Amino acid sequence: MATPESQHVDIPSIRDDFPILDREFGGEQIVYLDNAATTQTPDQVIDTIAEYYRQTNANVHRGLHQLSQEASVAYEEAHDRLAEFFGASGGREEMIFTRNTTESENLVAYAWGLSELEPGDEVVMTEMEHHSSLVTWQQIAKRTGAEVKYIRVDEDGYLDLEHAKELITDDTQMISVVHVSNTLGTINPVGTLAEIAHDHDALIFVDGAQSAPNMPIDVEEIDADFFAFSGHKMVGPTGIGGLYGKKHLLEGMEPFLYGGEMISRVTYEDATWNELPWKYEAGTPPICQGIALAAAVDYLDEIGMENIHRHEDALAQYALERFEEFDDVTVYGPAAGKQRGGLVAFDLDTVHAHDLSEILNDYAVAVRAGHHCTQPLHDKIGVTATARASFYIYNTRAEIDTMIEAIDDARQLFG
Ligand SMILES: Cc1ncc(COP(=O)(O)O)c(C=O)c1O
C-alpha cells in the first residue's frame, strides 16, 4: 500500500539522485535530518558544477572571448530563472545574487536602512526572527537611532496578529519577518503582514530561508518588497543566495558594496552605478554557484513545489505523532494536525539536546542541537537548547522511525 509520503513523489528515485545518502557510519546508513541547516545536493546540480568547470569557466562581463561570453550568458540567465521561480515579473532586474540570506538581509539593512531610518522611526520584527535579521536590524537601528519592536509569539507558536496591528503604526518604516520559523516550524501570514505594512506606508522584508525550499512562493502575490533565500537550503551549492526586491526600490537605493562590476563610469572624482541587478553585485560574482542554483530550482520544479510541501508536512506530522509516544518529550511550535514547515524542535526532560545529538550521531542520525540562531526565542520559551529534526524531499517515515528508536535508547541510557 502506498504510504502518504509516496503518493505524490517517487522517493526511492529521488534518493538515487543524492549520492551522499548512501554514506555509512559505523555500518549504519546515514539518516540526514539536518535539512533546515543545509540540504544535500543531487547529481543534477553536482554535474552542472563539474560541467561548468570542465567546459565554461571564465570571468563574466570582462571578456569578449568565447568562454567569457558563455559564462556571462549562463550567469545572467540564472538570474532570470530564479526570478521566474519566485514569480518576479521584472526578471533579472529584480533578482540579485548574494552569498546567502544573511547577506541579503545586510544588503537591505545597509543600503536602505542606513539612509532611510532616523530617530523616531521603528523597525518591527517578530519574537521568532533568526539572528540574521534580528542582529542586523538591531545594529542598524542603533546606528540610526530607530527603535526595534517585536511582534509577540503566543504559546502555540503563532504570531499574535492583534499585537502586530498595535505595533505597526505610521512610525514603522520596515517590517522584517521570517516566513517559516526555523525553530517552531510556524508558517507566518506574510501576505497579511504585507497588507498591514503597506497600509502604513512601511516596507516588508520576508526572510524566506526556510520557505523558499519548501513551498511554492510568489513574491508578487505576497506583495513582499524584499524576499531573501539561501541556495544551500534548496539543493543548491553553498556560497549563493538571493534577494528579490521590487525594481523601483532597488533603483532608489545606494549600493551595499563598492568595486568592480557594479559601476558604469569611474573618474578620479566619482563613479556612477551599473544597471540592475549588477549594481548590487560588486567584484567577481559566484558564477558557477549561480548557474548551479538555476539547475537546483529546475530540479525542484521537476518534482513540484506543492509536492515537496505536502511531503514535508506529512513527515513533520508523522514525527509529531511518534513523539506523542514519549511523555518526557516537549515539542515546540504548532500542534499536530496544524500546518507547519518540515521541521520539529524538541527536548527531553532527561537528556540534554547536545548529548542527545551526540548519541544520535552514533546511530548515524544527523539532527541539530543548540539555539538554532534564535537565542531570544529560546530565552522566551525558557530553554537554552533544543534538538531539531528537519526533513526534505528525500526523507522517509522509516528514517523518522530510526530517529525515534535512537531517542528511546538515549532515554533508557540517561533515564
Ligand atoms: C529562518 C532563517 N533565516 C536565515 C537563515 C540564515 O541563512 P544563511 O546562513 O544561509 O544566511 C537561516 C539559516 O538557518 C534560517 O533558518
Short mmCIF file of C-alpha atoms and ligand atoms in Angstrom, two decimals:
data_model
loop_
_atom_site.label_atom_id
_atom_site.label_comp_id
_atom_site.label_asym_id
_atom_site.label_seq_id
_atom_site.Cartn_x
_atom_site.Cartn_y
_atom_site.Cartn_z
CA MET A 1 0.00 0.00 0.00
CA ALA A 2 1.26 3.49 -0.78
CA THR A 3 2.42 5.44 2.26
CA PRO A 4 1.34 9.09 2.47
CA GLU A 5 4.87 10.18 1.58
CA SER A 6 4.94 8.20 -1.65
CA GLN A 7 1.58 9.24 -3.04
CA HIS A 8 2.84 12.29 -4.90
CA VAL A 9 6.53 11.71 -5.41
CA ASP A 10 8.76 8.77 -6.15
CA ILE A 11 11.03 8.91 -3.09
CA PRO A 12 13.31 5.96 -3.99
CA SER A 13 14.15 7.51 -7.34
CA ILE A 14 14.69 10.92 -5.73
CA ARG A 15 17.02 9.31 -3.19
CA ASP A 16 19.03 7.84 -6.07
CA ASP A 17 19.81 11.39 -7.17
CA PHE A 18 21.60 12.14 -3.87
CA PRO A 19 24.83 10.10 -3.68
CA ILE A 20 25.67 11.28 -0.15
CA LEU A 21 22.63 9.46 1.24
CA ASP A 22 24.45 6.16 0.62
CA ARG A 23 27.20 7.03 3.11
CA GLU A 24 27.52 4.80 6.13
CA PHE A 25 28.97 5.48 9.57
CA GLY A 26 29.82 2.50 11.77
CA GLY A 27 27.95 0.23 9.39
CA GLU A 28 24.76 2.34 9.60
CA GLN A 29 23.40 4.22 6.61
CA ILE A 30 23.21 7.93 7.28
CA VAL A 31 19.83 9.37 8.27
CA TYR A 32 20.18 13.02 7.38
CA LEU A 33 17.68 15.14 9.32
CA ASP A 34 19.51 18.48 9.38
CA ASN A 35 17.99 19.91 6.23
CA ALA A 36 16.94 23.23 7.74
CA ALA A 37 20.67 23.92 8.16
CA THR A 38 21.73 22.68 4.70
CA THR A 39 20.11 20.32 2.22
CA GLN A 40 22.00 17.69 0.25
CA THR A 41 22.90 18.09 -3.41
CA PRO A 42 21.54 15.98 -6.28
CA ASP A 43 23.65 14.66 -9.17
CA GLN A 44 21.92 17.11 -11.50
CA VAL A 45 23.43 20.05 -9.58
CA ILE A 46 26.80 18.34 -8.98
CA ASP A 47 27.01 17.60 -12.73
CA THR A 48 26.22 21.24 -13.58
CA ILE A 49 29.09 22.35 -11.34
CA ALA A 50 31.53 19.82 -12.85
CA GLU A 51 30.40 20.68 -16.38
CA TYR A 52 30.86 24.40 -15.73
CA TYR A 53 34.46 23.94 -14.61
CA ARG A 54 35.19 21.43 -17.40
CA GLN A 55 33.67 23.48 -20.22
CA THR A 56 32.87 27.10 -19.42
CA ASN A 57 34.92 28.53 -16.55
CA ALA A 58 35.81 32.21 -17.13
CA ASN A 59 35.10 35.57 -15.57
CA VAL A 60 31.84 37.24 -16.58
CA HIS A 61 31.27 40.65 -18.16
CA ARG A 62 35.02 41.18 -18.59
CA GLY A 63 35.99 39.43 -21.77
CA LEU A 64 34.92 39.26 -25.35
CA HIS A 65 36.31 35.77 -25.72
CA GLN A 66 34.04 32.78 -26.18
CA LEU A 67 34.32 31.30 -22.68
CA SER A 68 33.61 34.62 -21.00
CA GLN A 69 30.60 35.18 -23.23
CA GLU A 70 29.21 31.72 -22.49
CA ALA A 71 29.75 32.14 -18.75
CA SER A 72 28.14 35.60 -18.84
CA VAL A 73 25.05 34.39 -20.67
CA ALA A 74 24.60 31.39 -18.36
CA TYR A 75 25.10 33.52 -15.24
CA GLU A 76 22.68 36.22 -16.42
CA GLU A 77 20.08 33.66 -17.45
CA ALA A 78 20.35 32.09 -13.99
CA HIS A 79 19.01 35.40 -12.60
CA ASP A 80 16.03 35.19 -14.97
CA ARG A 81 15.40 31.59 -13.92
CA LEU A 82 15.40 32.45 -10.20
CA ALA A 83 13.15 35.46 -10.82
CA GLU A 84 10.74 33.17 -12.66
CA PHE A 85 10.90 30.56 -9.87
CA PHE A 86 9.81 33.15 -7.30
CA GLY A 87 7.22 34.86 -9.53
CA ALA A 88 9.13 38.12 -10.02
CA SER A 89 7.82 39.54 -13.29
CA GLY A 90 10.68 42.08 -13.50
CA GLY A 91 13.10 39.23 -14.31
CA ARG A 92 16.81 39.62 -13.63
CA GLU A 93 16.46 43.29 -12.67
CA GLU A 94 14.63 42.21 -9.54
CA MET A 95 16.93 39.29 -8.65
CA ILE A 96 20.29 39.97 -7.00
CA PHE A 97 22.63 37.11 -6.22
CA THR A 98 24.23 37.29 -2.78
CA ARG A 99 26.11 34.74 -0.68
CA ASN A 100 23.09 33.76 1.40
CA THR A 101 20.01 35.02 3.27
CA THR A 102 22.23 36.75 5.83
CA GLU A 103 23.95 38.81 3.18
CA SER A 104 20.60 39.69 1.60
CA GLU A 105 19.39 40.96 4.99
CA ASN A 106 22.56 43.01 5.41
CA LEU A 107 22.30 44.38 1.87
CA VAL A 108 18.88 45.90 2.55
CA ALA A 109 19.68 46.95 6.11
CA TYR A 110 22.81 48.83 4.98
CA ALA A 111 21.68 50.07 1.56
CA TRP A 112 18.16 51.09 2.57
CA GLY A 113 18.23 51.25 6.38
CA LEU A 114 21.29 53.44 6.91
CA SER A 115 19.97 56.19 4.66
CA GLU A 116 16.23 55.91 5.36
CA LEU A 117 15.98 55.36 9.12
CA GLU A 118 16.21 58.15 11.68
CA PRO A 119 15.27 58.74 15.31
CA GLY A 120 11.51 58.28 15.77
CA ASP A 121 11.34 55.55 13.11
CA GLU A 122 10.53 51.97 14.01
CA VAL A 123 11.52 48.57 12.63
CA VAL A 124 9.08 45.80 13.53
CA MET A 125 10.25 42.19 13.72
CA THR A 126 8.86 39.08 15.42
CA GLU A 127 9.99 37.23 18.52
CA MET A 128 10.82 34.26 16.28
CA GLU A 129 13.33 36.03 13.99
CA HIS A 130 16.57 34.31 13.08
CA HIS A 131 19.72 36.16 14.18
CA SER A 132 20.42 37.02 10.55
CA SER A 133 17.62 39.60 10.61
CA LEU A 134 17.37 40.23 14.33
CA VAL A 135 21.01 41.19 14.88
CA THR A 136 21.25 43.05 11.57
CA TRP A 137 18.26 45.36 12.12
CA GLN A 138 19.14 45.74 15.80
CA GLN A 139 22.57 47.12 14.86
CA ILE A 140 21.30 49.33 12.03
CA ALA A 141 18.65 50.71 14.40
CA LYS A 142 21.36 51.54 16.97
CA ARG A 143 23.33 53.40 14.32
CA THR A 144 20.36 55.38 13.02
CA GLY A 145 18.50 56.00 16.29
CA ALA A 146 15.49 53.96 15.14
CA GLU A 147 13.66 51.67 17.55
CA VAL A 148 13.11 47.92 17.14
CA LYS A 149 9.85 46.29 18.25
CA TYR A 150 8.87 42.61 18.25
CA ILE A 151 5.51 41.02 17.45
CA ARG A 152 4.63 38.57 20.23
CA VAL A 153 4.64 34.81 19.67
CA ASP A 154 1.83 33.04 21.55
CA GLU A 155 2.02 29.76 23.48
CA ASP A 156 1.03 27.74 20.43
CA GLY A 157 3.88 29.16 18.38
CA TYR A 158 1.83 31.62 16.31
CA LEU A 159 2.26 35.35 15.82
CA ASP A 160 -0.20 37.45 17.79
CA LEU A 161 -1.76 39.39 14.90
CA GLU A 162 -3.66 41.75 17.21
CA HIS A 163 -0.32 42.71 18.73
CA ALA A 164 1.08 43.17 15.20
CA LYS A 165 -1.73 45.61 14.39
CA GLU A 166 -0.96 47.56 17.58
CA LEU A 167 2.79 47.67 16.91
CA ILE A 168 2.69 48.62 13.25
CA THR A 169 1.96 52.34 13.03
CA ASP A 170 2.84 55.28 10.81
CA ASP A 171 6.22 55.37 12.61
CA THR A 172 7.00 51.90 11.24
CA GLN A 173 9.34 52.03 8.25
CA MET A 174 10.24 48.37 7.85
CA ILE A 175 8.78 45.03 8.92
CA SER A 176 11.24 42.16 8.78
CA VAL A 177 9.55 38.81 9.24
CA VAL A 178 10.59 35.20 8.95
CA HIS A 179 8.25 33.31 6.60
CA VAL A 180 8.74 29.86 8.15
CA SER A 181 10.33 29.74 11.60
CA ASN A 182 13.47 27.58 11.64
CA THR A 183 12.77 26.70 15.30
CA LEU A 184 8.98 26.49 15.62
CA GLY A 185 8.10 25.49 12.08
CA THR A 186 5.33 28.10 12.12
CA ILE A 187 4.27 29.38 8.70
CA ASN A 188 3.68 33.10 9.17
CA PRO A 189 0.91 35.01 7.32
CA VAL A 190 3.33 37.21 5.39
CA GLY A 191 0.63 38.35 2.91
CA THR A 192 -1.48 39.73 5.77
CA LEU A 193 1.55 41.39 7.34
CA ALA A 194 2.44 42.94 3.97
CA GLU A 195 -1.06 44.43 3.78
CA ILE A 196 -0.76 45.89 7.28
CA ALA A 197 2.72 47.24 6.46
CA HIS A 198 1.60 48.87 3.24
CA ASP A 199 -1.45 50.45 4.93
CA HIS A 200 1.11 52.38 6.97
CA ASP A 201 3.47 53.05 4.03
CA ALA A 202 6.04 50.71 5.56
CA LEU A 203 8.07 48.12 3.64
CA ILE A 204 8.18 44.40 4.33
CA PHE A 205 11.26 42.19 4.13
CA VAL A 206 10.46 38.46 4.10
CA ASP A 207 13.12 36.02 5.30
CA GLY A 208 12.41 33.07 3.01
CA ALA A 209 15.35 30.89 4.10
CA GLN A 210 13.00 28.12 5.26
CA SER A 211 10.05 28.75 2.94
CA ALA A 212 11.83 29.01 -0.41
CA PRO A 213 12.98 25.35 -0.27
CA ASN A 214 9.66 24.00 0.90
CA MET A 215 6.65 25.62 -0.74
CA PRO A 216 5.60 27.46 -3.88
CA ILE A 217 6.49 31.15 -3.50
CA ASP A 218 5.04 34.04 -5.47
CA VAL A 219 6.65 37.22 -4.21
CA GLU A 220 4.09 39.35 -6.06
CA GLU A 221 1.15 37.50 -4.57
CA ILE A 222 2.64 38.02 -1.09
CA ASP A 223 3.40 41.62 -2.13
CA ALA A 224 6.82 41.38 -0.47
CA ASP A 225 9.06 44.37 -1.02
CA PHE A 226 12.10 42.17 -0.42
CA PHE A 227 12.43 38.39 -0.20
CA ALA A 228 15.66 36.58 0.77
CA PHE A 229 16.76 32.95 0.37
CA SER A 230 19.83 30.67 0.53
CA GLY A 231 20.82 28.26 -2.25
CA HIS A 232 22.35 25.68 0.10
CA LYS A 233 18.97 25.11 1.75
CA MET A 234 17.30 24.29 -1.57
CA VAL A 235 19.60 21.62 -3.05
CA GLY A 236 21.95 24.27 -4.46
CA PRO A 237 25.59 24.87 -3.60
CA THR A 238 26.91 26.96 -0.71
CA GLY A 239 28.09 30.50 -1.37
CA ILE A 240 24.99 31.55 -3.29
CA GLY A 241 21.70 33.03 -2.21
CA GLY A 242 19.48 35.77 -3.42
CA LEU A 243 17.49 38.88 -2.82
CA TYR A 244 14.31 39.68 -4.67
CA GLY A 245 13.45 43.37 -4.49
CA LYS A 246 10.82 45.48 -6.20
CA LYS A 247 12.52 47.26 -9.07
CA HIS A 248 11.67 50.82 -8.02
CA LEU A 249 13.10 50.15 -4.55
CA LEU A 250 16.31 48.63 -5.88
CA GLU A 251 16.68 51.54 -8.28
CA GLY A 252 16.28 54.04 -5.48
CA MET A 253 18.80 52.51 -3.08
CA GLU A 254 22.54 53.12 -2.90
CA PRO A 255 24.85 50.13 -3.47
CA PHE A 256 25.87 48.00 -0.48
CA LEU A 257 29.34 47.04 -1.73
CA TYR A 258 31.57 49.09 -4.00
CA GLY A 259 34.18 47.98 -6.54
CA GLY A 260 34.42 46.38 -9.95
CA GLU A 261 31.39 45.09 -11.91
CA MET A 262 28.92 47.37 -10.09
CA ILE A 263 29.99 50.59 -11.80
CA SER A 264 29.01 52.28 -15.03
CA ARG A 265 31.68 55.03 -15.25
CA VAL A 266 34.54 55.88 -12.90
CA THR A 267 36.69 59.02 -12.71
CA TYR A 268 39.24 60.10 -10.09
CA GLU A 269 36.47 62.15 -8.50
CA ASP A 270 33.38 59.95 -8.61
CA ALA A 271 31.56 56.96 -10.06
CA THR A 272 28.13 56.04 -11.42
CA TRP A 273 26.41 52.71 -10.98
CA ASN A 274 25.72 49.82 -13.31
CA GLU A 275 22.17 48.79 -14.15
CA LEU A 276 20.18 46.28 -12.09
CA PRO A 277 20.99 43.76 -10.78
CA TRP A 278 24.75 44.25 -11.31
CA LYS A 279 24.70 47.48 -9.27
CA TYR A 280 24.46 45.22 -6.21
CA GLU A 281 26.95 42.54 -7.30
CA ALA A 282 30.39 44.04 -6.71
CA GLY A 283 33.51 42.12 -7.72
CA THR A 284 33.67 38.71 -9.37
CA PRO A 285 30.33 37.10 -8.55
CA PRO A 286 29.61 33.46 -7.61
CA ILE A 287 29.34 32.45 -11.27
CA CYS A 288 29.38 28.68 -11.04
CA GLN A 289 27.19 28.74 -7.92
CA GLY A 290 24.62 30.95 -9.64
CA ILE A 291 24.42 28.65 -12.64
CA ALA A 292 24.16 25.62 -10.34
CA LEU A 293 21.39 27.34 -8.36
CA ALA A 294 19.38 27.60 -11.57
CA ALA A 295 19.89 23.84 -12.01
CA ALA A 296 18.73 23.35 -8.41
CA VAL A 297 15.42 25.13 -8.98
CA ASP A 298 14.96 23.20 -12.24
CA TYR A 299 15.30 20.07 -10.12
CA LEU A 300 12.79 21.28 -7.52
CA ASP A 301 10.31 22.37 -10.19
CA GLU A 302 10.55 18.95 -11.79
CA ILE A 303 9.32 17.41 -8.52
CA GLY A 304 6.85 20.25 -7.97
CA MET A 305 6.91 22.64 -5.02
CA GLU A 306 3.39 21.64 -3.97
CA ASN A 307 4.52 18.02 -3.79
CA ILE A 308 7.57 18.99 -1.77
CA HIS A 309 5.43 20.94 0.67
CA ARG A 310 2.95 18.06 1.06
CA HIS A 311 5.74 15.56 1.60
CA GLU A 312 7.43 17.64 4.27
CA ASP A 313 4.20 18.38 6.06
CA ALA A 314 3.40 14.65 6.09
CA LEU A 315 6.82 13.84 7.58
CA ALA A 316 6.54 16.57 10.22
CA GLN A 317 3.07 15.31 11.18
CA TYR A 318 4.38 11.75 11.41
CA ALA A 319 7.29 12.87 13.62
CA LEU A 320 4.85 14.73 15.91
CA GLU A 321 2.69 11.61 16.10
CA ARG A 322 5.69 9.46 17.07
CA PHE A 323 6.85 11.98 19.69
CA GLU A 324 3.48 11.65 21.38
CA GLU A 325 4.60 8.17 22.50
CA PHE A 326 7.03 9.81 24.97
CA ASP A 327 5.72 11.71 27.97
CA ASP A 328 9.12 13.25 28.70
CA VAL A 329 9.50 14.97 25.32
CA THR A 330 8.43 18.59 24.77
CA VAL A 331 7.78 19.57 21.20
CA TYR A 332 7.75 23.24 20.14
CA GLY A 333 5.62 25.04 17.57
CA PRO A 334 2.16 24.40 16.13
CA ALA A 335 0.42 21.25 17.38
CA ALA A 336 -0.06 18.03 15.41
CA GLY A 337 -2.66 18.45 12.68
CA LYS A 338 -1.78 22.14 12.09
CA GLN A 339 0.16 23.26 9.02
CA ARG A 340 3.87 23.72 9.64
CA GLY A 341 7.19 23.66 7.84
CA GLY A 342 9.07 20.38 7.66
CA LEU A 343 10.90 20.58 10.96
CA VAL A 344 10.33 19.74 14.60
CA ALA A 345 12.32 21.18 17.53
CA PHE A 346 12.05 19.20 20.74
CA ASP A 347 13.71 18.48 24.02
CA LEU A 348 13.80 15.67 26.56
CA ASP A 349 13.46 16.02 30.34
CA THR A 350 16.26 13.54 30.88
CA VAL A 351 18.82 14.16 28.13
CA HIS A 352 20.37 17.50 27.17
CA ALA A 353 19.93 18.36 23.48
CA HIS A 354 23.69 18.30 22.86
CA ASP A 355 24.09 14.86 24.48
CA LEU A 356 21.12 13.62 22.51
CA SER A 357 22.52 14.79 19.21
CA GLU A 358 25.85 13.10 20.03
CA ILE A 359 24.10 9.83 20.85
CA LEU A 360 22.02 10.04 17.68
CA ASN A 361 25.25 10.51 15.78
CA ASP A 362 26.31 7.05 17.00
CA TYR A 363 23.27 5.74 15.14
CA ALA A 364 24.29 7.78 12.06
CA VAL A 365 21.27 10.03 12.64
CA ALA A 366 22.11 13.70 11.96
CA VAL A 367 20.00 16.24 13.86
CA ARG A 368 20.93 19.70 15.09
CA ALA A 369 21.19 20.75 18.72
CA GLY A 370 21.52 24.29 20.03
CA HIS A 371 19.65 27.57 19.82
CA HIS A 372 19.34 27.44 16.01
CA CYS A 373 20.24 31.14 15.79
CA THR A 374 17.09 32.08 17.71
CA GLN A 375 18.58 32.73 21.14
CA PRO A 376 15.97 35.30 22.27
CA LEU A 377 13.17 32.87 21.32
CA HIS A 378 14.86 30.13 23.35
CA ASP A 379 15.12 32.57 26.28
CA LYS A 380 11.42 33.25 25.92
CA ILE A 381 10.45 29.59 25.99
CA GLY A 382 12.87 29.02 28.86
CA VAL A 383 15.39 26.58 27.39
CA THR A 384 18.99 27.09 26.37
CA ALA A 385 18.98 24.49 23.62
CA THR A 386 16.65 22.22 21.70
CA ALA A 387 17.23 19.36 19.30
CA ARG A 388 15.78 19.81 15.82
CA ALA A 389 14.91 17.24 13.18
CA SER A 390 14.30 18.80 9.78
CA PHE A 391 13.12 16.95 6.72
CA TYR A 392 13.43 17.24 2.97
CA ILE A 393 12.16 15.62 -0.15
CA TYR A 394 14.38 12.51 0.16
CA ASN A 395 13.49 11.68 3.78
CA THR A 396 11.18 8.80 4.71
CA ARG A 397 8.99 7.69 7.58
CA ALA A 398 11.41 4.81 8.13
CA GLU A 399 14.15 7.34 8.84
CA ILE A 400 11.94 9.03 11.44
CA ASP A 401 11.38 5.59 12.99
CA THR A 402 15.16 5.14 13.20
CA MET A 403 15.50 8.51 14.93
CA ILE A 404 12.70 7.67 17.39
CA GLU A 405 14.31 4.32 18.26
CA ALA A 406 17.65 6.05 18.85
CA ILE A 407 15.97 8.68 21.05
CA ASP A 408 14.32 5.89 23.03
CA ASP A 409 17.70 4.25 23.57
CA ALA A 410 19.12 7.58 24.76
CA ARG A 411 16.24 7.95 27.24
CA GLN A 412 16.91 4.47 28.64
CA LEU A 413 20.61 5.26 28.92
CA PHE A 414 20.09 8.53 30.82
CA GLY A 415 16.77 7.62 32.48
C1 LIG B 1 14.89 31.34 9.03
C2 LIG B 1 16.33 31.54 8.65
N1 LIG B 1 16.75 32.74 8.28
C3 LIG B 1 18.01 32.97 7.92
C4 LIG B 1 18.94 31.97 7.92
C5 LIG B 1 20.34 32.28 7.53
O1 LIG B 1 20.71 31.55 6.40
P1 LIG B 1 22.22 31.62 5.88
O2 LIG B 1 23.07 31.10 6.99
O3 LIG B 1 22.23 30.75 4.68
O4 LIG B 1 22.49 33.05 5.58
C6 LIG B 1 18.57 30.69 8.32
C7 LIG B 1 19.56 29.59 8.39
O5 LIG B 1 19.42 28.64 9.07
C8 LIG B 1 17.22 30.46 8.68
O6 LIG B 1 16.80 29.26 9.05
#
